Amino acid sequence: MTHRHVNILGTRGIPAAHGGFETFAAKLAPYLVAQGWTVNVYCQDDDGRHTDGQRDIWNGINRIFFHASRHGPVGTMEFDLKCARHVTGEPGIDLVLGYNTAVFNLPQRLRGRRVLMNMDGIEWKRSKWGFGPKAWFFLNELIGANLAHVPIADHPEIARHVSRRCFKRPVMIPYGSDLVEGADPGLLAPFGITPNQYFVSIARIEPENSILELVQGASRIGGTIKTVVLGKLDEQNAYHNQVRAAASDAVIFPGAIYDQTIVKALRFHALAYLHGHQVGGTNPSLVEALGAGNAVLAHDNRFNRWTAGPEQFYFDSADAVADRMAEITTDPERRSRAKQAAIARHAESFRWDQILSAYEAVLARQAALA
């Protein structure tokens, strides 16, 4: 049998401490090791504790470290370039998570390597980017879709979008999350909230996540129900100041919280989860809300409707946010149906065992061709 070896690039590494791709890699890599794969995961060394190319073994996974001399997006590009150069000397096939620096992966194809790439979202459409970054992301989307032997999309709409960029049919595998069946309600006390007496939003505070509309709507409903808006606020950011100015006393801004035990409790005990994302595929935070059995109030678009399903609540304006919040608050039967539908939707499409086995099957087919 062909020896199965995969190199995972495009994340900041494992164990997960950052975003969705890191969480995914931290799930996929141990799963593949248990299936008999040899797995390399490239990790960004932010502290300079490792020399470039230094290796260790973590839970049976080979970690390879590289350091970026700069911070922010430029540092990420430097790290991605170092990894792409290094991996050409490694055995196996390559799984690249994200296409933002796909141009760096061209040498892998030129050397005959099998490359799979997760075509995450439609980054160049995000309103926060100026012309230069949008052009960079658009170019790399085109390159990634065409250089990858297998483009992977996490949402049917992303798959349709990618298929228009290349002559391949992308493989559609959504994001996954754990089923959450309980969380410590005592963790809510520092925020001055109690179970089922608040809404929660967990997202970056930026226009494309509809945070302003959510805060405006929440500030109109009155009553004792609170709205907790997680995320970092910067006084130098005009949009952040708009969000603050729109908030009534019922809106709580606890800042960014990275302790996942606390985040899980805030999500699990919420009256409903607020999801304002306007672009993107199968958003990890929305999938996690479904896994926690949340009723969901989401921005009304094709991405969110496919992910969350028809039984959830949707909005297209601040007024609609207020109307749906009032409905969620006053109609326990409708809210209960939404919660049950969330659990059913999660079981149908977003369990980790489904997601990881689908990835392993795709990787196995490519390993056999390498």
Coordinates of C-alpha atoms in Angstrom, one line a residue:
M1 CA 0.0 0.0 0.0
T2 CA 1.2 3.5 -0.8
H3 CA 2.7 5.2 2.2
R4 CA 0.4 8.0 3.2
H5 CA 2.2 11.3 4.2
V6 CA 0.6 14.7 4.2
N7 CA 2.0 18.2 4.9
I8 CA -0.4 20.8 6.3
L9 CA 0.3 24.4 5.4
G10 CA -1.5 27.7 5.8
T11 CA -2.2 27.8 9.5
R12 CA -0.3 29.3 12.4
G13 CA 0.1 25.8 13.8
I14 CA -1.1 23.5 16.5
P15 CA -2.2 23.3 19.2
A16 CA -4.9 25.7 18.1
A17 CA -4.7 29.2 19.6
H18 CA -6.1 31.4 16.9
G19 CA -8.7 30.9 14.3
G20 CA -10.9 28.3 12.5
F21 CA -8.1 26.8 10.3
E22 CA -5.9 26.2 13.4
T23 CA -8.8 24.5 15.1
F24 CA -9.5 22.4 12.0
A25 CA -5.8 21.4 11.7
A26 CA -5.8 20.4 15.4
K27 CA -8.7 18.1 14.7
L28 CA -7.5 16.7 11.3
A29 CA -3.9 16.0 12.1
P30 CA -4.5 13.6 15.1
Y31 CA -7.3 11.9 13.2
L32 CA -5.0 11.2 10.2
V33 CA -2.3 9.9 12.5
A34 CA -4.8 7.5 14.0
Q35 CA -5.6 6.3 10.5
G36 CA -2.0 5.5 9.8
W37 CA -0.8 8.7 8.1
T38 CA 2.4 10.5 8.7
V39 CA 1.5 14.2 9.2
N40 CA 3.7 17.3 9.1
V41 CA 2.1 20.6 10.3
Y42 CA 3.9 23.9 9.7
C43 CA 3.9 26.2 12.7
Q44 CA 4.6 29.9 13.0
D45 CA 7.1 30.6 15.8
D46 CA 6.1 34.0 17.1
D47 CA 8.6 34.0 20.1
G48 CA 11.8 33.1 18.3
R49 CA 12.2 30.0 20.4
H50 CA 13.0 27.7 17.4
T51 CA 15.4 28.0 14.5
D52 CA 13.8 27.9 11.0
G53 CA 13.1 24.3 10.0
Q54 CA 13.4 23.0 13.6
R55 CA 11.1 20.0 14.3
D56 CA 9.4 18.3 17.2
I57 CA 6.7 15.7 17.7
W58 CA 3.4 16.7 19.4
N59 CA 0.9 13.9 19.9
G60 CA 2.4 11.9 17.1
I61 CA 2.4 14.9 14.7
N62 CA 5.6 16.2 13.2
R63 CA 5.7 20.0 13.8
I64 CA 8.0 22.1 11.6
F65 CA 8.7 25.7 12.9
F66 CA 9.5 28.9 11.0
H67 CA 9.8 32.4 12.3
A68 CA 8.6 35.6 10.7
S69 CA 10.8 38.6 11.2
R70 CA 7.8 41.0 10.9
H71 CA 4.3 41.1 12.3
G72 CA 0.8 41.3 10.8
P73 CA 0.0 40.4 7.2
V74 CA 3.5 40.9 5.9
G75 CA 4.8 38.5 8.6
T76 CA 2.2 35.9 7.6
M77 CA 3.3 36.2 4.0
E78 CA 6.9 35.7 5.0
F79 CA 6.0 32.6 7.0
D80 CA 3.9 31.1 4.2
L81 CA 6.8 31.7 1.7
K82 CA 9.3 29.9 4.0
C83 CA 6.9 26.9 4.4
A84 CA 6.2 26.6 0.7
R85 CA 9.9 26.6 -0.1
H86 CA 10.6 24.0 2.6
V87 CA 7.8 21.6 1.8
T88 CA 9.2 20.9 -1.7
G89 CA 11.9 18.8 0.1
E90 CA 9.4 16.8 2.1
P91 CA 7.7 13.5 1.0
G92 CA 4.0 13.2 0.5
I93 CA 1.1 15.4 -0.6
D94 CA 0.3 19.0 0.4
L95 CA -2.9 20.3 2.0
V96 CA -2.9 24.1 1.9
L97 CA -5.5 25.8 4.1
G98 CA -6.4 29.0 2.5
Y99 CA -5.5 30.6 -0.9
N100 CA -4.3 34.1 0.3
T101 CA -0.7 33.3 -0.7
A102 CA -1.4 30.7 -3.4
V103 CA 1.3 32.2 -5.7
F104 CA 3.9 30.9 -3.3
N105 CA 2.6 27.3 -3.9
L106 CA 3.3 27.3 -7.6
P107 CA 6.8 25.7 -7.2
Q108 CA 5.1 22.7 -5.6
R109 CA 3.1 22.1 -8.7
L110 CA 6.1 22.7 -10.9
R111 CA 8.0 20.0 -9.0
G112 CA 5.1 17.5 -9.6
R113 CA 3.7 17.5 -6.1
R114 CA 0.0 16.8 -5.4
V115 CA -1.6 19.9 -4.0
L116 CA -5.0 20.2 -2.3
M117 CA -6.2 23.7 -1.3
N118 CA -9.1 24.9 0.9
M119 CA -10.5 27.9 -1.0
D120 CA -11.7 29.7 2.1
G121 CA -14.3 32.4 1.5
I122 CA -14.3 35.2 -1.0
E123 CA -11.6 37.3 0.6
W124 CA -11.4 40.0 -2.1
K125 CA -15.0 40.9 -1.6
R126 CA -14.6 41.9 2.0
S127 CA -15.3 45.6 2.5
K128 CA -12.4 46.1 5.0
W129 CA -9.8 45.7 2.2
G130 CA -8.5 48.5 0.0
F131 CA -7.8 48.1 -3.7
G132 CA -4.3 46.7 -3.3
P133 CA -5.2 43.8 -0.9
K134 CA -8.4 43.1 -2.9
A135 CA -6.3 42.7 -6.1
W136 CA -3.8 40.5 -4.3
F137 CA -6.6 38.2 -3.0
F138 CA -8.4 38.1 -6.4
L139 CA -5.2 37.1 -8.1
N140 CA -4.4 34.4 -5.6
E141 CA -7.9 33.1 -5.7
L142 CA -7.4 32.5 -9.5
I143 CA -4.0 31.0 -9.0
G144 CA -5.1 28.7 -6.1
A145 CA -8.2 27.4 -8.0
N146 CA -6.1 26.5 -11.0
L147 CA -2.9 25.2 -9.4
A148 CA -4.6 22.9 -6.9
H149 CA -5.2 19.3 -8.1
V150 CA -8.2 19.4 -5.7
P151 CA -9.8 22.8 -4.7
I152 CA -11.9 22.2 -1.6
A153 CA -14.8 24.5 -0.8
D154 CA -16.6 24.6 2.6
H155 CA -20.0 25.7 1.3
P156 CA -22.0 25.0 -1.9
E157 CA -21.9 28.7 -2.8
I158 CA -18.2 28.8 -2.5
A159 CA -17.9 25.6 -4.6
R160 CA -20.0 27.3 -7.3
H161 CA -17.9 30.4 -7.1
V162 CA -14.6 28.5 -7.4
S163 CA -15.9 26.3 -10.3
R164 CA -16.2 29.6 -12.3
R165 CA -12.5 30.2 -11.7
C166 CA -11.1 26.9 -13.0
F167 CA -11.9 23.9 -15.1
K168 CA -12.2 21.6 -12.1
R169 CA -15.2 20.6 -10.0
P170 CA -14.3 21.6 -6.4
V171 CA -14.9 19.1 -3.6
M172 CA -17.4 20.4 -1.1
I173 CA -16.6 19.6 2.6
P174 CA -18.0 22.0 5.2
Y175 CA -16.4 23.0 8.5
G176 CA -17.2 21.0 11.6
S177 CA -17.7 21.6 15.3
D178 CA -18.2 19.6 18.6
L179 CA -21.6 18.9 20.0
V180 CA -21.9 21.0 23.2
E181 CA -24.4 19.5 25.7
G182 CA -23.5 21.6 28.7
A183 CA -21.5 24.5 30.1
D184 CA -20.9 26.0 33.6
P185 CA -23.5 28.8 34.1
G186 CA -21.3 30.2 36.9
L187 CA -19.0 31.6 34.3
L188 CA -21.7 34.1 33.3
A189 CA -21.7 35.9 36.7
P190 CA -18.7 38.3 35.9
F191 CA -20.8 39.7 33.0
G192 CA -23.9 40.3 35.1
I193 CA -26.0 38.0 33.0
T194 CA -28.0 34.8 33.7
P195 CA -29.0 31.9 31.4
N196 CA -31.6 32.6 28.7
Q197 CA -31.7 36.3 29.5
Y198 CA -29.2 37.6 26.9
F199 CA -28.2 37.4 23.2
V200 CA -24.6 36.9 22.2
S201 CA -22.4 37.9 19.2
I202 CA -19.0 36.4 18.8
A203 CA -17.2 38.1 15.8
R204 CA -14.7 40.7 14.7
I205 CA -16.3 44.1 15.0
E206 CA -16.4 45.2 11.4
P207 CA -19.0 46.4 8.9
E208 CA -19.3 43.1 7.0
N209 CA -20.3 41.3 10.2
S210 CA -23.3 43.7 10.7
I211 CA -22.3 44.6 14.3
L212 CA -23.7 48.1 14.0
E213 CA -27.1 46.8 12.9
L214 CA -27.1 44.2 15.6
V215 CA -26.3 46.8 18.3
Q216 CA -28.9 49.2 16.9
G217 CA -31.6 46.5 16.9
A218 CA -30.7 45.3 20.4
S219 CA -30.8 48.8 21.7
R220 CA -34.4 49.3 20.5
I221 CA -36.1 46.3 22.1
G222 CA -36.1 47.5 25.7
G223 CA -36.9 45.2 28.6
T224 CA -34.3 43.3 30.8
I225 CA -32.8 41.2 28.0
K226 CA -29.0 42.0 27.5
T227 CA -26.9 41.7 24.4
V228 CA -23.3 40.6 24.8
V229 CA -21.0 41.6 22.0
L230 CA -17.6 40.0 22.1
G231 CA -14.8 41.5 20.1
K232 CA -12.0 44.0 20.4
L233 CA -12.9 47.7 20.3
D234 CA -10.4 50.3 19.3
E235 CA -11.0 54.0 20.1
Q236 CA -9.1 55.0 17.0
N237 CA -11.5 53.0 14.8
A238 CA -14.4 55.1 13.4
Y239 CA -16.7 52.1 13.0
H240 CA -16.0 50.9 16.5
N241 CA -16.9 54.3 17.8
Q242 CA -20.2 54.2 15.8
V243 CA -21.0 50.8 17.4
R244 CA -20.4 52.2 20.9
A245 CA -22.4 55.3 20.2
A246 CA -25.4 53.2 19.1
A247 CA -25.4 51.0 22.2
S248 CA -28.0 51.3 25.0
D249 CA -27.3 50.2 28.5
A250 CA -28.6 46.8 27.5
V251 CA -25.5 46.1 25.3
I252 CA -22.4 44.8 27.0
F253 CA -18.9 44.9 25.5
P254 CA -16.6 42.6 27.4
G255 CA -13.9 42.8 24.8
A256 CA -12.2 39.9 23.0
I257 CA -12.3 36.7 25.0
Y258 CA -10.0 33.8 24.1
D259 CA -10.8 31.4 26.9
Q260 CA -12.8 28.8 25.1
T261 CA -14.5 27.6 28.3
I262 CA -16.0 31.0 28.9
V263 CA -16.9 31.5 25.2
K264 CA -18.6 28.1 25.2
A265 CA -20.6 29.1 28.3
L266 CA -21.6 32.4 26.8
R267 CA -22.8 30.7 23.6
F268 CA -24.5 27.7 25.3
H269 CA -26.7 29.7 27.7
A270 CA -27.7 32.4 25.3
L271 CA -31.3 33.1 24.4
A272 CA -30.0 33.1 20.8
Y273 CA -26.8 33.5 18.9
L274 CA -26.3 36.6 16.7
H275 CA -24.5 36.1 13.4
G276 CA -24.1 39.1 11.2
H277 CA -21.6 37.8 8.7
Q278 CA -22.5 39.0 5.2
V279 CA -19.8 37.1 3.2
G280 CA -18.0 33.8 3.5
G281 CA -18.7 30.1 3.4
T282 CA -19.5 27.8 6.3
N283 CA -18.5 30.1 9.1
P284 CA -17.0 28.2 12.1
S285 CA -18.7 30.4 14.7
L286 CA -22.1 29.7 13.2
V287 CA -21.4 26.0 13.0
E288 CA -20.3 26.1 16.7
A289 CA -23.6 27.8 17.5
L290 CA -25.6 25.0 15.9
G291 CA -23.5 22.5 17.8
A292 CA -24.4 24.2 21.0
G293 CA -28.1 24.0 20.2
N294 CA -28.5 27.8 19.8
A295 CA -31.4 29.5 18.2
V296 CA -29.8 31.7 15.6
L297 CA -30.5 35.2 14.4
A298 CA -28.4 35.6 11.2
H299 CA -27.9 38.1 8.4
D300 CA -30.2 37.0 5.5
N301 CA -27.9 35.7 2.8
R302 CA -27.4 32.5 0.9
F303 CA -24.3 31.5 2.9
N304 CA -26.1 31.7 6.3
R305 CA -29.4 30.2 5.1
W306 CA -27.7 27.1 3.8
T307 CA -25.6 26.6 6.9
A308 CA -28.3 27.4 9.6
G309 CA -31.4 26.1 7.7
P310 CA -34.9 27.5 7.3
E311 CA -36.0 27.2 10.9
Q312 CA -33.7 30.0 12.2
F313 CA -34.3 33.7 12.3
Y314 CA -33.0 36.2 9.7
F315 CA -32.5 39.9 9.4
D316 CA -31.6 42.5 6.7
S317 CA -31.7 45.7 8.7
A318 CA -31.5 47.0 12.3
D319 CA -35.3 47.2 12.4
A320 CA -35.5 43.5 11.4
V321 CA -33.0 42.7 14.2
A322 CA -35.3 44.4 16.7
D323 CA -38.4 42.6 15.4
R324 CA -36.7 39.2 15.4
M325 CA -35.2 39.7 18.8
A326 CA -38.7 40.5 20.1
E327 CA -40.1 37.4 18.5
I328 CA -37.3 35.2 20.0
T329 CA -37.9 36.7 23.4
T330 CA -41.7 36.4 23.5
D331 CA -42.3 33.2 21.6
P332 CA -40.8 30.2 23.5
E333 CA -42.3 27.6 21.1
R334 CA -40.8 29.2 18.0
R335 CA -37.5 29.5 19.8
S336 CA -37.6 25.9 20.9
R337 CA -38.2 24.8 17.3
A338 CA -35.2 26.8 16.2
K339 CA -33.0 25.2 18.9
Q340 CA -34.1 21.7 18.0
A341 CA -33.5 22.5 14.3
A342 CA -30.0 23.7 15.1
I343 CA -29.1 20.4 16.7
A344 CA -30.6 18.4 13.8
R345 CA -28.8 20.6 11.2
H346 CA -25.5 20.1 13.1
A347 CA -26.0 16.3 13.2
E348 CA -26.9 16.2 9.5
S349 CA -23.8 18.1 8.1
F350 CA -21.3 19.4 10.6
R351 CA -20.1 16.6 12.9
W352 CA -16.3 16.3 13.1
D353 CA -16.4 12.6 12.3
Q354 CA -18.2 13.3 9.0
I355 CA -15.8 16.2 8.1
L356 CA -12.6 14.4 9.0
S357 CA -13.5 11.2 7.2
A358 CA -14.4 13.1 4.1
Y359 CA -11.0 14.9 4.1
E360 CA -9.2 11.6 4.7
A361 CA -10.9 10.0 1.7
V362 CA -9.9 12.9 -0.6
L363 CA -6.3 12.8 0.7
A364 CA -6.1 9.1 0.2
R365 CA -7.1 9.3 -3.4
Q366 CA -4.4 11.9 -4.0
A367 CA -1.8 10.0 -2.1
A368 CA -2.5 7.0 -4.4
L369 CA -1.7 9.2 -7.4
A370 CA 1.5 10.8 -6.0

